[in-house]
Coordinates of C-alpha atoms and ligand atoms in Angstrom, one line a residue:
M1 CA 0.0 0.0 0.0
D2 CA 1.3 3.4 -0.9
S3 CA 0.7 5.9 1.9
R4 CA 2.9 8.7 0.7
P5 CA 1.6 12.3 0.7
N6 CA 0.6 13.8 -2.6
S7 CA 3.1 15.3 -5.0
D8 CA 1.5 18.7 -5.4
L9 CA 3.2 21.9 -4.3
I10 CA 1.3 24.0 -1.7
R11 CA 1.8 27.0 -3.9
S12 CA 3.6 28.0 -7.1
I13 CA 7.2 29.2 -7.2
T14 CA 7.2 32.9 -8.1
Q15 CA 9.3 34.5 -10.8
S16 CA 11.1 36.5 -8.1
E17 CA 12.1 33.2 -6.3
I18 CA 13.5 31.9 -9.6
A19 CA 15.4 35.1 -10.1
S20 CA 16.9 34.9 -6.6
F21 CA 18.1 31.3 -7.3
V22 CA 19.7 32.4 -10.6
S23 CA 21.4 35.5 -9.1
D24 CA 22.2 34.5 -5.5
G25 CA 22.8 30.7 -6.1
V26 CA 20.3 30.0 -3.3
V27 CA 16.6 30.6 -2.6
H28 CA 14.3 30.1 0.4
L29 CA 10.9 28.8 -0.5
P30 CA 8.7 29.3 2.6
G31 CA 5.6 27.1 3.1
I32 CA 5.8 25.2 -0.2
L33 CA 5.8 21.5 0.9
D34 CA 2.8 19.7 2.3
I35 CA 3.4 19.2 6.0
D36 CA 2.4 15.6 5.6
W37 CA 5.8 15.0 4.0
I38 CA 7.4 16.2 7.1
Y39 CA 5.5 13.8 9.3
F40 CA 6.3 11.0 6.8
L41 CA 10.0 11.9 6.8
R42 CA 10.3 12.2 10.6
T43 CA 9.0 8.6 11.0
A44 CA 11.4 7.4 8.3
L45 CA 14.3 9.3 9.8
E46 CA 13.9 7.9 13.3
E47 CA 14.1 4.4 11.9
V48 CA 17.4 5.3 10.3
I49 CA 18.7 6.9 13.5
D50 CA 17.7 3.8 15.5
D51 CA 19.6 1.6 13.2
P52 CA 23.2 1.4 14.6
N53 CA 24.6 1.3 11.1
G54 CA 22.1 3.9 9.7
L55 CA 24.2 7.1 10.0
A56 CA 27.8 8.2 10.4
D57 CA 28.6 10.0 13.7
L58 CA 30.5 13.2 12.5
T59 CA 31.0 14.3 16.1
E60 CA 33.0 11.1 16.6
L61 CA 34.7 11.6 13.3
G62 CA 35.7 15.1 14.5
R63 CA 37.3 13.7 17.6
N64 CA 39.2 11.1 15.6
L65 CA 40.5 13.7 13.1
T66 CA 41.7 15.9 16.0
A67 CA 43.4 13.0 17.9
N68 CA 44.9 11.2 14.9
E69 CA 45.5 13.9 12.3
G70 CA 45.8 17.0 14.4
F71 CA 43.0 18.7 12.4
N72 CA 41.3 21.8 13.7
V73 CA 37.7 20.6 13.9
L74 CA 35.2 23.4 13.6
S75 CA 33.6 23.2 17.0
D76 CA 32.3 25.8 19.4
S77 CA 33.4 23.9 22.4
D78 CA 35.7 21.0 23.4
V79 CA 32.7 19.0 24.5
S80 CA 29.7 18.1 22.4
S81 CA 26.8 16.8 24.4
G82 CA 24.9 16.2 21.2
R83 CA 25.8 14.4 18.0
F84 CA 26.1 15.5 14.3
L85 CA 24.7 12.5 12.4
S86 CA 24.9 12.2 8.7
G87 CA 24.3 9.7 5.9
V88 CA 23.9 9.4 2.1
D89 CA 21.8 7.5 -0.4
H90 CA 19.0 6.4 1.9
W91 CA 16.7 6.4 -1.1
K92 CA 18.4 3.3 -2.4
D93 CA 17.1 1.0 0.4
N94 CA 14.4 2.9 2.2
E95 CA 11.1 3.3 0.5
S96 CA 10.1 6.4 2.3
F97 CA 13.3 8.3 1.3
A98 CA 12.9 7.0 -2.3
A99 CA 9.3 8.3 -2.3
F100 CA 10.5 11.7 -1.0
A101 CA 13.3 12.0 -3.6
K102 CA 11.3 10.7 -6.6
F103 CA 7.6 11.4 -6.0
S104 CA 7.4 14.4 -3.7
P105 CA 7.2 17.9 -5.3
L106 CA 11.0 18.2 -5.1
P107 CA 11.8 17.1 -8.7
L108 CA 9.3 19.7 -9.9
V109 CA 11.0 22.4 -7.7
A110 CA 14.4 21.4 -9.1
A111 CA 13.0 21.5 -12.7
E112 CA 11.5 24.9 -12.3
L113 CA 14.4 26.6 -10.6
M114 CA 17.0 25.1 -12.9
N115 CA 14.8 25.6 -16.0
S116 CA 15.4 22.0 -16.9
K117 CA 13.2 19.7 -18.9
S118 CA 14.7 16.6 -17.3
V119 CA 15.7 16.0 -13.7
Y120 CA 17.8 13.1 -12.4
L121 CA 18.3 12.0 -8.8
Y122 CA 22.0 12.1 -7.8
E123 CA 21.7 11.4 -4.0
D124 CA 20.0 12.2 -0.8
S125 CA 21.6 13.0 2.6
I126 CA 20.4 13.1 6.2
L127 CA 21.9 15.9 8.3
V128 CA 20.9 15.8 12.0
K129 CA 22.4 18.1 14.7
E130 CA 21.0 16.9 18.1
P131 CA 20.6 19.5 20.9
G132 CA 24.1 20.5 22.2
T133 CA 26.0 19.6 19.0
S134 CA 29.1 21.8 19.0
E135 CA 30.4 20.8 15.5
K136 CA 29.8 23.3 12.7
T137 CA 29.4 22.2 9.1
A138 CA 32.6 23.4 7.3
F139 CA 32.1 25.7 4.4
H140 CA 32.2 23.7 1.2
Q141 CA 30.9 23.5 -2.3
D142 CA 28.8 20.4 -3.2
L143 CA 30.1 20.3 -6.8
G144 CA 33.6 19.2 -5.6
Y145 CA 31.9 16.0 -4.1
F146 CA 29.9 15.2 -7.1
H147 CA 31.2 13.4 -10.2
L148 CA 29.3 15.8 -12.4
E149 CA 29.9 18.8 -14.5
G150 CA 27.3 21.2 -15.8
E151 CA 25.2 24.2 -14.9
K152 CA 21.9 22.4 -13.8
I153 CA 22.9 20.8 -10.6
C154 CA 21.3 21.7 -7.2
T155 CA 20.5 20.6 -3.7
V156 CA 17.1 20.9 -2.0
W157 CA 17.4 21.2 1.8
A158 CA 14.3 20.3 3.7
P159 CA 14.2 21.1 7.4
L160 CA 12.1 18.8 9.6
D161 CA 12.3 21.2 12.6
E162 CA 12.2 24.9 13.0
V163 CA 15.8 26.0 12.3
D164 CA 17.5 29.3 13.1
S165 CA 21.0 30.5 14.0
E166 CA 20.7 29.0 17.5
T167 CA 20.2 25.5 16.1
G168 CA 22.4 25.6 13.1
S169 CA 20.9 27.3 10.0
V170 CA 22.9 26.9 6.8
V171 CA 24.9 30.0 5.7
Y172 CA 25.4 30.7 2.0
L173 CA 28.0 33.0 0.3
R174 CA 25.7 34.9 -2.1
S175 CA 26.5 34.5 -5.8
S176 CA 29.5 32.3 -5.1
H177 CA 28.1 29.8 -7.8
K178 CA 29.3 32.3 -10.4
S179 CA 33.0 31.9 -9.5
N180 CA 33.6 29.3 -12.2
K181 CA 35.8 27.4 -9.7
V182 CA 35.5 23.9 -8.3
F183 CA 36.7 23.6 -4.7
K184 CA 38.2 20.5 -3.1
P185 CA 35.8 18.6 -0.9
N186 CA 36.6 18.6 2.8
W187 CA 35.9 16.5 5.9
F188 CA 32.6 18.4 6.6
V189 CA 33.6 19.1 10.2
A190 CA 37.1 20.4 9.4
N191 CA 38.4 22.6 6.6
E192 CA 41.1 20.2 5.6
S193 CA 40.4 18.7 2.1
L194 CA 39.8 15.0 1.5
P195 CA 43.0 13.1 0.5
N196 CA 44.0 13.1 -3.2
T197 CA 41.4 15.5 -4.2
E198 CA 41.9 18.2 -6.9
G199 CA 40.7 21.7 -7.3
N200 CA 40.9 25.0 -5.5
E201 CA 41.3 25.4 -1.7
I202 CA 38.0 26.7 -0.2
P203 CA 38.4 30.2 1.2
K204 CA 38.4 30.5 5.0
I205 CA 35.1 31.9 6.0
E206 CA 33.8 32.7 9.6
M207 CA 30.0 32.3 10.0
D208 CA 29.8 35.8 11.5
N209 CA 32.0 37.6 9.0
K210 CA 30.2 40.9 8.3
E211 CA 32.5 41.8 5.4
M212 CA 31.3 38.9 3.3
D213 CA 27.8 38.7 1.7
L214 CA 26.6 35.7 3.8
I215 CA 23.0 34.9 3.9
R216 CA 21.0 32.6 6.1
F217 CA 17.3 31.9 6.6
D218 CA 15.1 31.0 9.6
T219 CA 13.1 28.1 8.3
R220 CA 10.1 26.0 9.4
P221 CA 9.0 22.5 8.4
G222 CA 7.3 22.8 5.0
D223 CA 9.9 25.3 3.8
L224 CA 12.6 24.4 1.3
I225 CA 16.0 26.0 0.6
V226 CA 17.5 25.3 -2.8
H227 CA 21.1 26.0 -3.7
H228 CA 23.1 25.7 -6.8
A229 CA 25.8 23.0 -6.6
A230 CA 28.6 25.5 -7.0
T231 CA 27.4 27.8 -4.1
I232 CA 29.7 27.8 -1.1
H233 CA 27.9 27.1 2.2
G234 CA 28.4 25.9 5.7
A235 CA 26.2 25.6 8.9
G236 CA 26.4 26.5 12.6
A237 CA 26.5 24.3 15.7
N238 CA 23.3 23.5 17.5
H239 CA 23.6 25.5 20.7
S240 CA 20.1 24.7 21.9
I241 CA 19.8 22.3 24.8
S242 CA 16.3 21.1 23.8
R243 CA 15.7 21.7 20.1
R244 CA 16.8 19.2 17.4
R245 CA 17.9 20.2 14.0
R246 CA 16.9 17.5 11.5
A247 CA 17.2 18.0 7.8
V248 CA 17.2 16.0 4.6
S249 CA 18.9 17.2 1.4
V250 CA 18.2 15.8 -2.0
R251 CA 20.5 16.5 -4.9
Y252 CA 19.4 16.6 -8.5
C253 CA 20.9 17.3 -11.9
G254 CA 19.3 18.2 -15.2
D255 CA 19.7 19.0 -18.9
G256 CA 23.2 19.0 -20.3
V257 CA 25.0 17.6 -17.2
T258 CA 27.8 15.2 -17.9
Y259 CA 29.8 12.9 -15.7
K260 CA 33.2 14.2 -14.5
I261 CA 35.2 11.8 -12.4
R262 CA 36.8 13.8 -9.6
P263 CA 39.8 12.1 -8.0
G264 CA 39.4 11.5 -4.2
A265 CA 35.7 12.4 -4.1
P266 CA 33.3 9.7 -2.8
L267 CA 32.4 7.3 -5.6
K268 CA 29.1 5.4 -6.1
A269 CA 28.8 1.9 -7.6
H270 CA 27.7 3.0 -11.0
H271 CA 30.5 5.5 -11.3
E272 CA 32.8 2.6 -12.1
N273 CA 31.0 2.3 -15.4
V274 CA 30.9 5.9 -16.6
R275 CA 33.6 8.0 -18.1
T276 CA 34.2 11.8 -17.9
G277 CA 32.2 13.4 -20.6
D278 CA 29.4 10.8 -20.7
P279 CA 26.0 12.5 -20.5
V280 CA 23.9 11.7 -17.5
V281 CA 21.1 9.4 -18.7
S282 CA 18.5 7.5 -16.6
H283 CA 20.2 4.7 -14.7
P284 CA 18.8 2.7 -11.7
D285 CA 21.5 4.6 -9.5
C286 CA 20.7 8.0 -11.0
P287 CA 17.1 7.8 -12.2
L288 CA 15.1 10.2 -14.2
V289 CA 12.6 11.7 -11.8
W290 CA 11.1 14.5 -13.9
G291 CA 10.5 15.0 -17.6
N292 CA 11.9 12.7 -20.3
Ligands
AKG301 O1 22.7 20.8 7.0 C1 23.9 21.0 7.1 O2 24.6 21.1 8.1 C2 24.7 21.2 5.8 C3 23.9 21.0 4.6 C4 24.7 20.9 3.3 O3 25.8 21.2 3.3 C5 24.0 20.4 2.1 O4 22.9 19.8 2.2 O5 24.6 20.5 1.1

């Protein structure tokens, strides 16, 4: 039985929102997603959290990177009473995450913002900062992690809780998607880049730097934030002692995108069978979710 919420948007995307995405590389879409999707995802998310192998503990990763590599983990305190939990590709073996990535309004949102006839699902990610999580999300650019090249690539970030600067809102460097640069992927809780990666070093950015054009949004469940894959972004710690910060990101690509194998970036199984320059076409591991 299929109990997923329906795939209609609560409202249309406005021309001004499309213009913001194009010029700023990010847009906040308040009140656009049926709240039933949030209840649906919260249930699915708790099952993944309860599974001991469901998510990576990035708080633990940060401790190991500090102890073993001497990295400067981006943390507001030496002690984190919460945990930063993260995972990718849940849609591949979890029906609820597959329903959200493929049959919710998200593919339509990606198609409209990217002005793309076709939309393919690249991956999904869970990003949970439990109350008292000291680790920040290091500033990064998604494109450096993706084995893709092209203009129409984006991430849709869906908050499952109210999120603000106390609990770790995401911070974006306005218009940074226009730099024409690909930045090396990093460890997500530290600025150091992943081994054997290629590209530019990501600039050092402090979340509260008033000289830079940093933007953040207070969000509620039912809102979406969509950013271009080349937009630089990071996120704060969760300073609250009682409020969770649960979010799901789904990453899509569209017309004209080709594969580009980026050394050192995390590979997926089907990347073994593609070469740089091959066009993205529908594949069970990167399915067409909108258009034809
Ligand atoms: O939620 C976060 O902490 C970071 C989100 C992010 O970097 C992403 O979804 O691309």
